[in-house]
XYZ file of N, CA, C and O in Angstrom:
580
model
N 155.521 -157.897 -41.658
C 154.582 -158.121 -40.575
C 153.482 -157.091 -40.704
O 153.733 -155.926 -40.934
N 152.244 -157.490 -40.546
C 151.151 -156.546 -40.647
C 151.140 -155.605 -39.449
O 151.749 -155.870 -38.426
N 150.399 -154.510 -39.571
C 150.368 -153.543 -38.471
C 149.742 -154.137 -37.227
O 150.118 -153.794 -36.117
N 148.791 -155.044 -37.403
C 148.194 -155.688 -36.236
C 149.244 -156.490 -35.483
O 149.350 -156.392 -34.274
N 150.039 -157.275 -36.217
C 151.071 -158.067 -35.567
C 152.164 -157.181 -34.985
O 152.708 -157.481 -33.938
N 152.498 -156.082 -35.683
C 153.534 -155.183 -35.171
C 153.115 -154.610 -33.828
O 153.935 -154.468 -32.925
N 151.833 -154.308 -33.673
C 151.378 -153.761 -32.391
C 151.352 -154.831 -31.306
O 151.399 -154.511 -30.121
N 151.278 -156.098 -31.708
C 151.267 -157.199 -30.750
C 152.665 -157.749 -30.472
O 152.823 -158.655 -29.663
N 153.670 -157.237 -31.178
C 155.030 -157.761 -31.048
C 155.499 -157.664 -29.604
O 155.263 -156.682 -28.916
N 156.158 -158.721 -29.171
C 156.676 -158.786 -27.804
C 157.897 -157.882 -27.688
O 158.757 -157.867 -28.562
N 157.974 -157.145 -26.613
C 159.108 -156.251 -26.366
C 160.372 -157.082 -26.143
O 160.319 -158.209 -25.652
N 161.524 -156.522 -26.494
C 162.794 -157.266 -26.357
C 163.059 -157.785 -24.945
O 163.572 -158.892 -24.781
N 162.705 -157.032 -23.920
C 162.977 -157.494 -22.548
C 162.196 -158.767 -22.242
O 162.679 -159.638 -21.530
N 160.994 -158.891 -22.790
C 160.180 -160.089 -22.551
C 160.793 -161.290 -23.258
O 160.822 -162.395 -22.724
N 161.302 -161.079 -24.461
C 161.975 -162.160 -25.192
C 163.234 -162.591 -24.458
O 163.522 -163.789 -24.360
N 163.987 -161.620 -23.945
C 165.202 -161.931 -23.193
C 164.870 -162.729 -21.942
O 165.530 -163.734 -21.643
N 163.848 -162.320 -21.214
C 163.457 -163.046 -19.994
C 163.044 -164.480 -20.322
O 163.426 -165.424 -19.612
N 162.305 -164.667 -21.398
C 161.892 -166.015 -21.808
C 163.111 -166.871 -22.150
O 163.178 -168.052 -21.771
N 164.086 -166.275 -22.827
C 165.307 -167.010 -23.180
C 166.107 -167.398 -21.939
O 166.631 -168.510 -21.856
N 166.181 -166.489 -20.981
C 166.905 -166.792 -19.737
C 166.227 -167.940 -18.996
O 166.895 -168.845 -18.485
N 164.908 -167.926 -18.947
C 164.166 -169.016 -18.294
C 164.455 -170.336 -19.003
O 164.758 -171.350 -18.365
N 164.378 -170.329 -20.337
C 164.623 -171.562 -21.096
C 166.051 -172.075 -20.895
O 166.258 -173.277 -20.704
N 167.010 -171.173 -20.922
C 168.404 -171.594 -20.708
C 168.623 -172.117 -19.299
O 169.370 -173.078 -19.096
N 167.958 -171.523 -18.314
C 168.122 -172.000 -16.935
C 167.531 -173.400 -16.760
O 168.008 -174.170 -15.922
N 166.529 -173.742 -17.554
C 165.965 -175.091 -17.491
C 166.935 -176.128 -18.044
O 166.848 -177.307 -17.703
N 167.858 -175.686 -18.890
C 168.846 -176.604 -19.460
C 170.054 -176.819 -18.556
O 170.833 -177.750 -18.764
N 170.238 -175.976 -17.549
C 171.412 -176.100 -16.675
C 171.541 -177.456 -15.990
O 172.631 -178.041 -16.005
N 170.478 -177.998 -15.384
C 170.631 -179.317 -14.757
C 171.043 -180.399 -15.764
O 171.845 -181.277 -15.438
N 170.519 -180.303 -16.984
C 170.889 -181.265 -18.018
C 172.376 -181.108 -18.353
O 173.095 -182.086 -18.524
N 172.826 -179.864 -18.428
C 174.240 -179.597 -18.730
C 175.157 -180.199 -17.661
O 176.166 -180.836 -17.985
N 174.813 -180.007 -16.396
C 175.639 -180.567 -15.321
C 175.674 -182.091 -15.390
O 176.722 -182.703 -15.204
N 174.546 -182.694 -15.684
C 174.491 -184.149 -15.815
C 175.363 -184.612 -16.982
O 176.120 -185.587 -16.854
N 175.271 -183.909 -18.106
C 176.080 -184.284 -19.267
C 177.569 -184.140 -18.984
O 178.379 -184.942 -19.455
N 177.946 -183.113 -18.221
C 179.360 -182.919 -17.877
C 179.898 -184.072 -17.038
O 181.077 -184.417 -17.123
N 179.038 -184.666 -16.225
C 179.439 -185.813 -15.420
C 179.614 -187.049 -16.295
O 180.519 -187.844 -16.089
N 178.747 -187.169 -17.308
C 178.701 -188.387 -18.110
C 179.634 -188.407 -19.315
O 179.962 -189.477 -19.818
N 180.066 -187.245 -19.801
C 180.855 -187.229 -21.034
C 181.859 -186.083 -21.046
O 181.770 -185.189 -20.216
N 182.796 -186.097 -21.988
C 183.785 -185.006 -22.074
C 183.114 -183.654 -22.321
O 182.010 -183.584 -22.868
N 183.806 -182.591 -21.938
C 183.241 -181.237 -21.965
C 182.717 -180.833 -23.353
O 181.603 -180.330 -23.468
N 183.509 -181.041 -24.408
C 183.089 -180.631 -25.747
C 181.869 -181.416 -26.217
O 180.949 -180.858 -26.814
N 181.868 -182.705 -25.948
C 180.741 -183.544 -26.329
C 179.498 -183.139 -25.556
O 178.397 -183.092 -26.110
N 179.676 -182.836 -24.279
C 178.545 -182.418 -23.449
C 177.939 -181.122 -23.967
O 176.712 -180.978 -24.030
N 178.780 -180.172 -24.365
C 178.287 -178.889 -24.863
C 177.531 -179.074 -26.171
O 176.436 -178.524 -26.354
N 178.088 -179.843 -27.091
C 177.418 -180.094 -28.362
C 176.088 -180.812 -28.142
O 175.072 -180.467 -28.753
N 176.083 -181.794 -27.262
C 174.854 -182.522 -26.949
C 173.808 -181.585 -26.350
O 172.629 -181.638 -26.713
N 174.229 -180.711 -25.452
C 173.313 -179.751 -24.838
C 172.712 -178.814 -25.879
O 171.510 -178.540 -25.855
N 173.525 -178.342 -26.813
C 173.020 -177.460 -27.869
C 171.977 -178.187 -28.710
O 170.911 -177.635 -29.007
N 172.261 -179.421 -29.075
C 171.305 -180.201 -29.871
C 170.018 -180.459 -29.101
O 168.915 -180.366 -29.663
N 170.126 -180.780 -27.812
C 168.934 -180.994 -26.982
C 168.129 -179.701 -26.879
O 166.895 -179.700 -27.009
N 168.817 -178.578 -26.679
C 168.134 -177.288 -26.575
C 167.400 -176.912 -27.850
O 166.238 -176.489 -27.810
N 168.059 -177.080 -28.986
C 167.424 -176.754 -30.262
C 166.240 -177.673 -30.552
O 165.178 -177.213 -30.974
N 166.425 -178.960 -30.314
C 165.336 -179.914 -30.556
C 164.147 -179.638 -29.640
O 162.991 -179.665 -30.085
N 164.409 -179.355 -28.378
C 163.295 -179.091 -27.458
C 162.575 -177.797 -27.816
O 161.350 -177.705 -27.689
N 163.310 -176.806 -28.311
C 162.670 -175.553 -28.735
C 161.755 -175.799 -29.923
O 160.592 -175.362 -29.925
N 162.255 -176.518 -30.924
C 161.439 -176.784 -32.120
C 160.190 -177.577 -31.757
O 159.080 -177.253 -32.199
N 160.338 -178.595 -30.931
C 159.180 -179.408 -30.536
C 158.189 -178.576 -29.719
O 156.982 -178.642 -29.943
N 158.689 -177.756 -28.810
C 157.805 -176.898 -28.007
C 157.066 -175.897 -28.887
O 155.871 -175.664 -28.705
N 157.775 -175.280 -29.837
C 157.129 -174.323 -30.734
C 156.041 -174.990 -31.551
O 154.970 -174.433 -31.745
N 156.324 -176.205 -32.049
C 155.356 -176.890 -32.918
C 154.133 -177.357 -32.137
O 153.001 -177.190 -32.564
N 154.351 -177.994 -30.999
C 153.233 -178.560 -30.255
C 152.464 -177.534 -29.429
O 151.254 -177.614 -29.314
N 153.192 -176.604 -28.822
C 152.548 -175.672 -27.891
C 152.560 -174.225 -28.365
O 151.948 -173.367 -27.741
N 153.292 -173.916 -29.416
C 153.410 -172.543 -29.889
C 154.335 -171.690 -29.039
O 154.423 -170.485 -29.244
N 155.016 -172.311 -28.083
C 155.900 -171.562 -27.188
C 156.792 -172.525 -26.421
O 156.428 -173.675 -26.184
N 157.952 -172.016 -26.015
C 158.822 -172.757 -25.100
C 158.312 -172.516 -23.678
O 157.465 -171.634 -23.463
N 158.801 -173.243 -22.689
C 158.352 -172.977 -21.313
C 158.586 -171.520 -20.887
O 157.722 -170.897 -20.268
N 159.731 -170.949 -21.251
C 160.012 -169.561 -20.909
C 159.044 -168.605 -21.582
O 158.572 -167.628 -20.983
N 158.743 -168.871 -22.849
C 157.785 -168.033 -23.567
C 156.404 -168.119 -22.928
O 155.701 -167.112 -22.811
N 156.019 -169.312 -22.501
C 154.721 -169.486 -21.862
C 154.648 -168.677 -20.572
O 153.654 -167.988 -20.318
N 155.711 -168.743 -19.761
C 155.733 -167.976 -18.512
C 155.707 -166.471 -18.756
O 155.197 -165.717 -17.928
N 156.246 -166.041 -19.892
C 156.279 -164.609 -20.219
C 155.115 -164.196 -21.130
O 155.098 -163.104 -21.673
N 154.116 -165.080 -21.275
C 152.921 -164.816 -22.088
C 153.257 -164.473 -23.537
O 152.756 -163.498 -24.103
N 154.121 -165.272 -24.145
C 154.510 -165.085 -25.542
C 154.087 -166.296 -26.360
O 154.042 -167.408 -25.842
N 153.799 -166.062 -27.637
C 153.438 -167.136 -28.553
C 154.169 -166.931 -29.866
O 154.284 -165.803 -30.341
N 154.648 -168.017 -30.451
C 155.278 -167.975 -31.761
C 154.217 -168.268 -32.811
O 153.484 -169.258 -32.694
N 154.135 -167.395 -33.826
C 153.158 -167.584 -34.899
C 153.832 -167.400 -36.246
O 154.914 -166.829 -36.341
N 153.168 -167.876 -37.289
C 153.586 -167.546 -38.643
C 153.051 -166.153 -38.931
O 151.871 -165.869 -38.698
N 153.916 -165.275 -39.420
C 153.517 -163.884 -39.662
C 152.373 -163.766 -40.664
O 151.501 -162.922 -40.515
N 152.374 -164.628 -41.659
C 151.379 -164.517 -42.727
C 149.988 -164.980 -42.296
O 148.989 -164.399 -42.700
N 149.922 -166.022 -41.463
C 148.613 -166.599 -41.120
C 148.180 -166.340 -39.688
O 147.001 -166.438 -39.370
N 149.133 -166.056 -38.803
C 148.790 -165.880 -37.390
C 148.609 -167.199 -36.654
O 148.232 -167.221 -35.496
N 148.897 -168.316 -37.325
C 148.749 -169.646 -36.711
C 150.095 -170.167 -36.233
O 151.146 -169.622 -36.562
N 150.035 -171.278 -35.467
C 151.278 -171.933 -35.042
C 152.059 -172.355 -36.277
O 151.480 -172.860 -37.233
N 153.382 -172.171 -36.242
C 154.188 -172.537 -37.413
C 154.208 -174.045 -37.653
O 154.128 -174.832 -36.713
N 154.337 -174.400 -38.913
C 154.513 -175.809 -39.278
C 156.006 -176.124 -39.178
O 156.817 -175.261 -38.845
N 156.364 -177.372 -39.472
C 157.749 -177.809 -39.292
C 158.748 -177.021 -40.142
O 159.831 -176.672 -39.679
N 158.410 -176.751 -41.417
C 159.376 -176.107 -42.307
C 159.799 -174.720 -41.815
O 160.998 -174.434 -41.748
N 158.863 -173.834 -41.432
C 159.310 -172.543 -40.889
C 160.123 -172.687 -39.599
O 161.005 -171.870 -39.330
N 159.861 -173.716 -38.825
C 160.620 -173.919 -37.588
C 162.060 -174.321 -37.881
O 162.981 -173.864 -37.203
N 162.246 -175.146 -38.893
C 163.608 -175.518 -39.297
C 164.327 -174.275 -39.829
O 165.494 -174.028 -39.494
N 163.623 -173.475 -40.640
C 164.213 -172.223 -41.132
C 164.528 -171.277 -39.963
O 165.525 -170.565 -39.999
N 163.708 -171.302 -38.931
C 163.947 -170.451 -37.758
C 165.237 -170.858 -37.044
O 166.019 -170.010 -36.617
N 165.474 -172.158 -36.892
C 166.708 -172.630 -36.260
C 167.919 -172.242 -37.097
O 168.929 -171.767 -36.570
N 167.831 -172.420 -38.422
C 168.930 -172.013 -39.297
C 169.149 -170.509 -39.176
O 170.287 -170.038 -39.062
N 168.061 -169.743 -39.163
C 168.159 -168.295 -39.000
C 168.763 -167.903 -37.663
O 169.538 -166.936 -37.582
N 168.439 -168.660 -36.623
C 169.008 -168.380 -35.299
C 170.518 -168.604 -35.306
O 171.276 -167.794 -34.767
N 170.948 -169.685 -35.930
C 172.387 -169.949 -36.021
C 173.093 -168.860 -36.829
O 174.167 -168.395 -36.449
N 172.463 -168.409 -37.911
C 173.043 -167.318 -38.708
C 173.065 -166.008 -37.916
O 174.010 -165.226 -38.017
N 172.031 -165.778 -37.122
C 171.948 -164.549 -36.327
C 173.037 -164.506 -35.258
O 173.504 -163.436 -34.875
N 173.442 -165.664 -34.779
C 174.481 -165.727 -33.755
C 175.887 -165.547 -34.323
O 176.780 -165.060 -33.623
N 176.081 -165.934 -35.583
C 177.429 -165.948 -36.168
C 178.133 -164.590 -36.141
O 179.244 -164.504 -35.644
N 177.558 -163.540 -36.685
C 178.307 -162.273 -36.697
C 178.168 -161.526 -35.366
O 177.525 -160.480 -35.281
N 178.733 -162.094 -34.323
C 178.726 -161.481 -32.983
C 177.314 -161.222 -32.448
O 177.096 -160.272 -31.699
N 176.356 -162.027 -32.862
C 174.987 -161.901 -32.358
C 174.219 -160.723 -32.904
O 173.163 -160.382 -32.391
N 174.707 -160.125 -33.992
C 174.036 -158.940 -34.519
C 172.613 -159.244 -34.990
O 171.732 -158.387 -34.919
N 172.404 -160.469 -35.446
C 171.058 -160.853 -35.879
C 170.057 -160.886 -34.729
O 168.857 -160.705 -34.930
N 170.559 -161.135 -33.514
C 169.683 -161.085 -32.341
C 169.479 -159.644 -31.892
O 168.388 -159.272 -31.441
N 170.521 -158.836 -32.010
C 170.392 -157.420 -31.651
C 169.417 -156.690 -32.574
O 168.885 -155.643 -32.220
N 169.173 -157.263 -33.743
C 168.225 -156.711 -34.700
C 166.829 -156.592 -34.067
O 166.010 -155.780 -34.501
N 166.566 -157.382 -33.054
C 165.279 -157.351 -32.349
C 165.026 -155.959 -31.768
O 163.880 -155.531 -31.641
N 166.086 -155.236 -31.434
C 165.946 -153.899 -30.854
C 165.539 -152.860 -31.903
O 165.099 -151.771 -31.555
N 165.670 -153.213 -33.182
C 165.413 -152.271 -34.269
C 163.991 -152.457 -34.802
O 163.577 -153.557 -35.101
N 163.277 -151.388 -34.932
C 161.965 -151.421 -35.578
C 160.836 -151.797 -34.640
O 161.049 -152.360 -33.562
N 159.613 -151.498 -35.053
C 158.447 -151.736 -34.195
C 158.041 -153.199 -34.085
O 157.341 -153.585 -33.155
N 158.487 -154.030 -35.048
C 158.072 -155.432 -35.022
C 158.965 -156.302 -34.154
O 158.633 -157.438 -33.878
N 160.126 -155.779 -33.720
C 161.053 -156.503 -32.841
C 161.362 -157.906 -33.351
O 161.339 -158.870 -32.597
N 161.656 -158.010 -34.642
C 162.000 -159.295 -35.234
C 163.506 -159.403 -35.421
O 164.147 -158.487 -35.933
N 164.049 -160.557 -35.020
C 165.444 -160.860 -35.293
C 165.555 -161.524 -36.646
O 164.560 -161.777 -37.321
N 166.798 -161.813 -37.035
C 166.997 -162.460 -38.332
C 166.254 -163.785 -38.408
O 165.714 -164.135 -39.447
N 166.226 -164.527 -37.297
C 165.541 -165.820 -37.312
C 164.059 -165.657 -37.613
O 163.455 -166.500 -38.275
N 163.457 -164.576 -37.132
C 162.040 -164.318 -37.404
C 161.833 -163.948 -38.871
O 160.905 -164.435 -39.517
N 162.691 -163.080 -39.377
C 162.551 -162.616 -40.759
C 162.800 -163.756 -41.751
O 162.075 -163.890 -42.727
N 163.816 -164.576 -41.488
C 164.139 -165.702 -42.380
C 163.010 -166.729 -42.399
O 162.664 -167.272 -43.443
N 162.423 -167.000 -41.250
C 161.410 -168.061 -41.155
C 159.980 -167.574 -41.368
O 159.066 -168.385 -41.474
N 159.779 -166.264 -41.397
C 158.416 -165.742 -41.548
C 157.597 -165.935 -40.292
O 156.391 -166.157 -40.359
N 158.249 -165.872 -39.134
C 157.548 -166.040 -37.861
C 157.629 -164.757 -37.042
O 158.406 -163.858 -37.349
N 156.818 -164.691 -36.013
C 156.830 -163.557 -35.091
C 156.482 -164.062 -33.703
O 155.760 -165.053 -33.551
N 157.007 -163.383 -32.704
C 156.632 -163.685 -31.323
C 155.724 -162.551 -30.862
O 156.110 -161.383 -30.909
N 154.522 -162.925 -30.463
C 153.544 -161.924 -30.042
C 153.110 -162.191 -28.607
O 153.315 -163.289 -28.077
N 152.501 -161.203 -28.001
C 151.956 -161.353 -26.656
C 150.752 -162.265 -26.752
O 149.884 -162.072 -27.599
N 150.708 -163.268 -25.914
C 149.613 -164.228 -25.901
C 148.462 -163.624 -25.117
O 148.546 -163.453 -23.900
N 147.410 -163.281 -25.823
C 146.262 -162.645 -25.191
C 145.020 -163.493 -25.451
O 144.375 -163.372 -26.485
N 144.717 -164.371 -24.511
C 143.579 -165.286 -24.661
C 142.264 -164.529 -24.850
O 141.350 -165.005 -25.492
N 142.165 -163.342 -24.290
C 140.920 -162.583 -24.355
C 140.563 -162.109 -25.745
O 139.409 -161.803 -26.018
N 141.533 -162.051 -26.652
C 141.259 -161.570 -28.001
C 141.044 -162.703 -28.995
O 140.774 -162.448 -30.158
N 141.141 -163.929 -28.551
C 140.961 -165.057 -29.459
C 139.477 -165.394 -29.581
O 138.718 -165.270 -28.634
N 139.109 -165.865 -30.783
C 137.738 -166.301 -30.993
C 137.544 -167.671 -30.341
O 138.508 -168.386 -30.043
N 136.304 -168.045 -30.149
C 135.995 -169.357 -29.570
C 136.541 -170.469 -30.461
O 137.078 -171.459 -29.972
N 136.462 -170.289 -31.770
C 136.971 -171.297 -32.713
C 138.484 -171.475 -32.555
O 138.992 -172.593 -32.586
N 139.208 -170.367 -32.366
C 140.661 -170.464 -32.182
C 140.987 -171.193 -30.886
O 141.913 -172.011 -30.843
N 140.264 -170.897 -29.820
C 140.511 -171.566 -28.547
C 140.213 -173.061 -28.632
O 140.942 -173.888 -28.099
N 139.123 -173.416 -29.327
C 138.782 -174.828 -29.505
C 139.845 -175.546 -30.326
O 140.197 -176.676 -30.033
N 140.377 -174.875 -31.354
C 141.416 -175.493 -32.185
C 142.681 -175.762 -31.389
O 143.338 -176.771 -31.571
N 143.016 -174.870 -30.470
C 144.200 -175.065 -29.640
C 144.060 -176.248 -28.691
O 145.036 -176.904 -28.386
N 142.843 -176.520 -28.265
C 142.600 -177.628 -27.336
C 142.776 -178.956 -28.054
O 143.229 -179.923 -27.482
N 142.406 -179.006 -29.327
C 142.498 -180.259 -30.104
C 143.891 -180.653 -30.361
O 144.848 -180.165 -30.411
């Protein structure tokens, strides 16, 4: 991650708050699924819905609803632009790998100035503070399109 991006890296507490918001949005869906199907099937379905909605939100909006509320944006570290589909798929795989060894890959966010977890490092993405005031007019116009 470049020094500019490292200085823009979102603090771990902001990432945690965004994740809590996103997970709380899935709770009503989880309760509905528990009514409609067996517990194990409902949990697996919820995980798939959560992962799919995250990938779609990252691709279309550059952020999940929780990230938007916490003024965070997901970018490709190399270009500073919204990630394309391939890095997002790598990010999901990286997230699953980060969770496997007791979540140590997520705790990695606490280490270093860039606050990147394994999912960020594997996919070449970063979560930065969304600061509309520092964007050029061309960047703002591109986001509207």
